[in-house]
C-alpha positions as semicolon CSV with decimal commas, in nm:
position;residue;x (nm);y (nm);z (nm)
1;M;-0,123;-0,652;-0,968
2;G;0,141;-0,505;-0,739
3;R;0,544;-0,471;-0,773
4;I;0,583;-0,867;-0,773
5;A;0,950;-1,011;-0,863
6;Q;0,865;-1,277;-1,123
7;T;1,138;-1,549;-1,285
8;D;1,029;-1,815;-1,478
9;T;0,932;-2,040;-1,190
10;V;0,822;-1,849;-0,925
11;S;0,673;-1,478;-0,846
12;E;0,746;-1,349;-0,532
13;L;0,478;-1,094;-0,325
14;S;0,612;-0,864;-0,067
15;W;0,428;-0,519;-0,058
16;S;0,091;-0,500;0,073
17;G;-0,194;-0,505;-0,162
18;S;0,006;-0,742;-0,431
19;S;-0,239;-0,981;-0,592
20;I;-0,258;-1,248;-0,853
21;K;-0,562;-1,329;-1,055
22;I;-0,677;-1,606;-1,276
23;N;-0,989;-1,695;-1,504
24;F;-1,078;-2,066;-1,520
25;T;-1,357;-2,311;-1,591
26;G;-1,380;-2,602;-1,349
27;S;-1,499;-2,723;-0,994
28;G;-1,214;-2,609;-0,786
29;I;-0,832;-2,456;-0,793
30;S;-0,535;-2,498;-0,606
31;A;-0,206;-2,284;-0,551
32;V;0,130;-2,413;-0,496
33;L;0,277;-2,118;-0,249
34;K;0,561;-2,080;0,041
35;D;0,568;-1,813;0,290
36;E;0,896;-1,665;0,441
37;R;0,808;-1,706;0,768
38;G;0,425;-1,819;0,787
39;D;0,318;-1,458;0,883
40;N;0,171;-1,334;0,578
41;T;-0,221;-1,349;0,513
42;Y;-0,387;-1,366;0,174
43;N;-0,786;-1,288;0,113
44;V;-0,901;-1,591;-0,112
45;I;-1,125;-1,417;-0,366
46;V;-1,353;-1,623;-0,566
47;D;-1,584;-1,445;-0,809
48;N;-1,531;-1,118;-0,637
49;K;-1,631;-1,268;-0,315
50;V;-1,390;-1,289;-0,024
51;I;-1,436;-1,667;0,090
52;S;-1,180;-1,731;0,334
53;V;-0,828;-1,597;0,433
54;L;-0,518;-1,826;0,368
55;R;-0,201;-1,808;0,588
56;P;0,055;-2,007;0,410
57;D;0,342;-2,203;0,585
58;P;0,716;-2,171;0,543
59;I;0,712;-2,503;0,375
60;K;0,622;-2,547;0,000
61;K;0,277;-2,698;-0,046
62;E;-0,016;-2,711;-0,264
63;Y;-0,342;-2,515;-0,074
64;K;-0,693;-2,605;-0,200
65;L;-0,880;-2,223;-0,241
66;A;-1,179;-2,326;-0,377
67;S;-1,384;-2,649;-0,465
68;N;-1,750;-2,772;-0,546
69;L;-1,803;-2,470;-0,762
70;L;-2,054;-2,456;-1,040
71;G;-2,010;-2,494;-1,417
72;G;-1,879;-2,189;-1,604
73;K;-1,638;-1,925;-1,605
74;H;-1,493;-1,849;-1,247
75;T;-1,223;-1,588;-1,142
76;L;-0,970;-1,657;-0,845
77;E;-0,774;-1,367;-0,678
78;L;-0,502;-1,405;-0,416
79;F;-0,514;-1,070;-0,234
80;K;-0,197;-1,006;0,006
81;R;-0,351;-0,840;0,298
82;S;-0,039;-0,797;0,505
83;E;0,263;-0,606;0,465
84;W;0,620;-0,678;0,390
85;A;0,745;-0,675;0,760
86;M;0,572;-0,999;0,757
87;G;0,839;-1,091;0,483
88;K;0,749;-1,234;0,133
89;T;0,542;-1,526;-0,030
90;R;0,654;-1,725;-0,320
91;F;0,381;-1,838;-0,566
92;Y;0,444;-2,139;-0,792
93;S;0,147;-2,219;-0,982
94;F;-0,225;-2,277;-0,998
95;E;-0,371;-2,606;-1,043
96;L;-0,693;-2,700;-1,171
97;N;-0,932;-2,984;-1,076
98;K;-0,953;-3,274;-1,312
99;G;-1,156;-3,133;-1,624
100;G;-1,085;-2,759;-1,561
101;R;-0,922;-2,502;-1,807
102;F;-0,752;-2,188;-1,768
103;L;-0,920;-1,887;-1,963
104;P;-0,738;-1,577;-2,135
105;A;-0,665;-1,290;-1,893
106;D;-0,936;-0,985;-1,827
107;P;-0,839;-0,728;-2,027
108;A;-0,598;-0,461;-1,847
109;R;-0,781;-0,175;-1,653
110;K;-0,776;0,159;-1,797
111;R;-0,708;0,340;-1,483
112;K;-0,388;0,335;-1,286
113;I;-0,308;0,447;-0,933
114;E;0,020;0,440;-0,712
115;F;-0,002;0,473;-0,339
116;F;0,312;0,605;-0,131
117;G;0,213;0,577;0,256
118;D;0,277;0,454;0,570
119;S;0,066;0,205;0,841
120;I;-0,238;0,393;0,741
121;T;-0,227;0,320;0,391
122;C;-0,148;-0,063;0,475
123;G;-0,449;-0,102;0,693
124;Y;-0,230;-0,175;1,036
125;A;-0,461;-0,299;1,258
126;D;-0,787;-0,198;1,081
127;E;-0,957;-0,539;1,207
128;D;-0,841;-0,536;1,560
129;S;-1,139;-0,460;1,728
130;T;-1,015;-0,477;2,071
131;G;-0,824;-0,147;2,126
132;Q;-0,495;-0,313;2,132
133;D;-0,395;-0,167;1,802
134;R;-0,223;-0,484;1,709
135;G;-0,068;-0,505;1,331
136;T;0,025;-0,836;1,296
137;S;-0,088;-1,044;1,025
138;P;-0,447;-1,147;1,145
139;Y;-0,551;-0,804;1,228
140;E;-0,408;-0,618;0,927
141;N;-0,621;-0,624;0,624
142;G;-0,510;-0,420;0,324
143;Y;-0,809;-0,524;0,123
144;L;-0,990;-0,308;0,357
145;S;-0,737;-0,007;0,368
146;Y;-0,871;0,340;0,212
147;A;-0,610;0,277;-0,058
148;T;-0,739;-0,035;-0,183
149;L;-1,092;0,088;-0,146
150;T;-1,043;0,388;-0,352
151;A;-0,908;0,202;-0,627
152;K;-1,195;-0,048;-0,628
153;H;-1,443;0,261;-0,639
154;F;-1,278;0,349;-0,966
155;D;-1,223;0,007;-1,101
156;A;-0,860;0,081;-1,123
157;E;-0,522;-0,121;-1,106
158;F;-0,284;-0,003;-0,786
159;N;0,021;-0,039;-0,663
160;N;0,054;0,019;-0,284
161;T;0,406;0,119;-0,179
162;S;0,378;0,148;0,176
163;K;0,540;0,041;0,488
164;S;0,403;0,090;0,868
165;G;0,638;0,384;1,044
166;I;0,791;0,503;0,756
167;G;0,854;0,884;0,720
168;I;0,967;1,136;0,439
169;M;1,258;1,260;0,680
170;V;1,259;1,010;0,978
171;S;1,112;0,659;1,043
172;W;1,094;0,444;1,349
173;F;1,388;0,238;1,179
174;P;1,704;0,355;0,939
175;F;1,556;0,414;0,664
176;T;1,273;0,654;0,501
177;M;1,063;0,639;0,186
178;P;1,294;0,831;-0,016
179;D;1,527;0,530;0,064
180;M;1,317;0,245;-0,028
181;Y;1,017;0,414;-0,269
182;D;1,196;0,242;-0,563
183;R;1,240;-0,136;-0,476
184;L;1,084;-0,431;-0,632
185;D;1,123;-0,667;-0,350
186;A;1,023;-0,470;-0,072
187;N;1,309;-0,644;0,154
188;D;1,602;-0,575;-0,044
189;P;1,764;-0,267;-0,086
190;N;1,936;-0,393;-0,420
191;S;1,632;-0,505;-0,599
192;K;1,523;-0,195;-0,776
193;W;1,147;-0,135;-0,950
194;D;1,145;-0,052;-1,327
195;F;0,936;0,223;-1,337
196;T;0,831;0,173;-1,716
197;K;0,662;-0,121;-1,621
198;Y;0,379;0,074;-1,444
199;T;0,272;0,432;-1,503
200;P;0,006;0,541;-1,319
201;D;-0,276;0,800;-1,395
202;L;-0,273;0,899;-1,051
203;V;-0,033;0,913;-0,727
204;V;-0,153;0,952;-0,403
205;I;0,080;1,041;-0,116
206;N;-0,008;1,015;0,237
207;L;0,303;1,048;0,463
208;F;0,424;1,269;0,744
209;Q;0,234;1,096;1,029
210;N;0,523;0,926;1,155
211;D;0,783;1,208;1,077
212;S;0,515;1,421;1,297
213;W;0,581;1,242;1,602
214;L;0,952;1,159;1,560
215;V;1,061;1,517;1,534
216;N;0,941;1,559;1,888
217;L;1,142;1,267;2,013
218;P;1,536;1,384;2,053
219;N;1,607;1,072;2,272
220;N;1,488;0,852;1,960
221;D;1,765;0,678;1,819
222;Q;1,664;0,767;1,463
223;F;1,599;1,116;1,574
224;K;1,959;1,146;1,677
225;A;2,057;0,964;1,338
226;K;1,884;1,218;1,134
227;F;1,879;1,555;1,316
228;G;2,169;1,497;1,582
229;T;2,015;1,729;1,895
230;T;1,827;1,969;1,719
231;A;1,487;1,914;1,528
232;P;1,440;2,011;1,196
233;T;1,315;2,405;1,105
234;P;0,981;2,442;0,935
235;Q;1,182;2,508;0,610
236;F;1,354;2,200;0,638
237;I;1,070;1,971;0,667
238;V;0,901;2,163;0,400
239;N;1,226;2,118;0,172
240;A;1,221;1,754;0,256
241;Y;0,883;1,667;0,160
242;S;0,898;1,899;-0,200
243;N;1,224;1,698;-0,260
244;F;1,036;1,377;-0,243
245;I;0,754;1,481;-0,441
246;K;1,004;1,588;-0,726
247;T;1,149;1,262;-0,706
248;I;0,788;1,123;-0,775
249;R;0,743;1,366;-1,027
250;G;1,039;1,260;-1,224
251;K;0,938;0,916;-1,267
252;Y;0,582;0,998;-1,356
253;P;0,596;1,301;-1,533
254;K;0,257;1,309;-1,678
255;A;0,078;1,170;-1,354
256;Q;-0,182;1,387;-1,138
257;I;-0,053;1,367;-0,801
258;I;-0,300;1,396;-0,470
259;C;-0,073;1,533;-0,135
260;I;-0,292;1,406;0,125
261;L;-0,256;1,347;0,479
262;G;-0,456;1,205;0,738
263;S;-0,706;1,061;0,915
264;M;-0,447;1,022;1,243
265;D;-0,320;1,329;1,454
266;A;-0,127;1,499;1,195
267;T;-0,442;1,650;1,095
268;K;-0,586;1,757;1,432
269;Q;-0,683;2,112;1,465
270;G;-0,351;2,321;1,528
271;S;-0,122;2,066;1,332
272;P;0,131;2,250;1,155
273;W;0,194;1,940;0,909
274;P;-0,071;2,008;0,651
275;G;0,053;2,344;0,631
276;Y;0,417;2,235;0,552
277;I;0,223;2,014;0,270
278;E;0,073;2,293;0,115
279;K;0,375;2,507;0,109
280;A;0,596;2,249;-0,011
281;V;0,330;2,179;-0,290
282;A;0,297;2,544;-0,350
283;S;0,680;2,561;-0,409
284;L;0,647;2,357;-0,702
285;N;0,428;2,524;-0,909
286;D;0,265;2,214;-1,059
287;K;-0,099;2,277;-1,170
288;N;-0,120;1,873;-1,173
289;I;-0,037;1,859;-0,780
290;Y;-0,308;1,860;-0,546
291;T;-0,326;1,869;-0,174
292;H;-0,608;1,718;0,052
293;F;-0,631;1,668;0,411
294;I;-0,892;1,398;0,558
295;P;-0,995;1,511;0,911
296;Y;-0,836;1,385;1,241
297;K;-1,062;1,076;1,342
298;N;-1,031;1,148;1,708
299;T;-1,018;0,804;1,828
300;N;-0,718;0,605;1,972
301;G;-0,518;0,399;1,751
302;H;-0,492;0,348;1,383
303;P;-0,796;0,358;1,175
304;S;-1,079;0,082;1,183
305;V;-1,211;-0,054;0,896
306;K;-1,523;0,193;0,943
307;E;-1,264;0,464;0,959
308;Q;-1,078;0,364;0,674
309;Q;-1,423;0,332;0,455
310;A;-1,461;0,695;0,597
311;M;-1,104;0,787;0,462
312;A;-1,213;0,620;0,103
313;D;-1,524;0,825;0,095
314;D;-1,350;1,157;0,180
315;L;-1,080;1,076;-0,098
316;I;-1,318;0,936;-0,357
317;A;-1,532;1,272;-0,303
318;F;-1,197;1,493;-0,352
319;M;-1,131;1,304;-0,667
320;N;-1,457;1,321;-0,832
321;K;-1,422;1,684;-0,809
322;T;-1,061;1,725;-0,903
323;I;-0,906;1,480;-1,098
324;T;-0,975;1,392;-1,482
325;W;-0,905;1,033;-1,581
């Protein structure tokens, strides 16, 4: 699940929320993996229960994932908790204990969602309970981001096309979501995703949090690169958002789209950013594009696990009222 580059011998996982799942019988299962830098972490999920966290080394080797299992059918899922700033992981194969047997895959899920977002959607620092807001692998768990929680609630397959620090007009680095939304390998600008391989019923876009900060930082290098010496006008901001939505609509002409924002300070009282999104969406005159704003959480740093759950609950409630599957 997710945008995964595949050849005959290896699958490369770069995007947050990418996963590999298999059904089998037997007492145990291993996987052969090689990480790019040893920075990525994976939830090991056996029979729908997270049993451990794996951090593969930058050396190709076999990892025992589950052992001493009872007889009968089992499922094993490797879920990429960390985002592509941590690099990518090469998956080569699953290996079963003696006597084990691989079983057919489950039927494809009926519902499909794609999320476009930033650090909030990745689950940045959601497990850092110290208040330091650290987004490195041990503290970032995309399995508990609102995106994953929402998809699981609706039993939907999902792609999480997200990157911490990214914006629509400007990011904390030289490229923006319009520059990289179409990548297969998140780290490679020349690697292009085939949009015919995955057609979501629903697209959720949660962007503009980073833009809302950077447009107020005229000394920032990325501000200078994108805007020169003058901050963008409200109309420029509205146009930039509507242009990105048009791009996504062009890829998915039949999908329902929810343009959300939250739950960091871009939605605090008095913020103009929800209004920019409302104007952009209204200008498109598309009855299948909605707006929804998740209230400001009013705490420091990125959303915690508890706050990610609150975001999911909020979004799920809106979807239950609005979306027709």
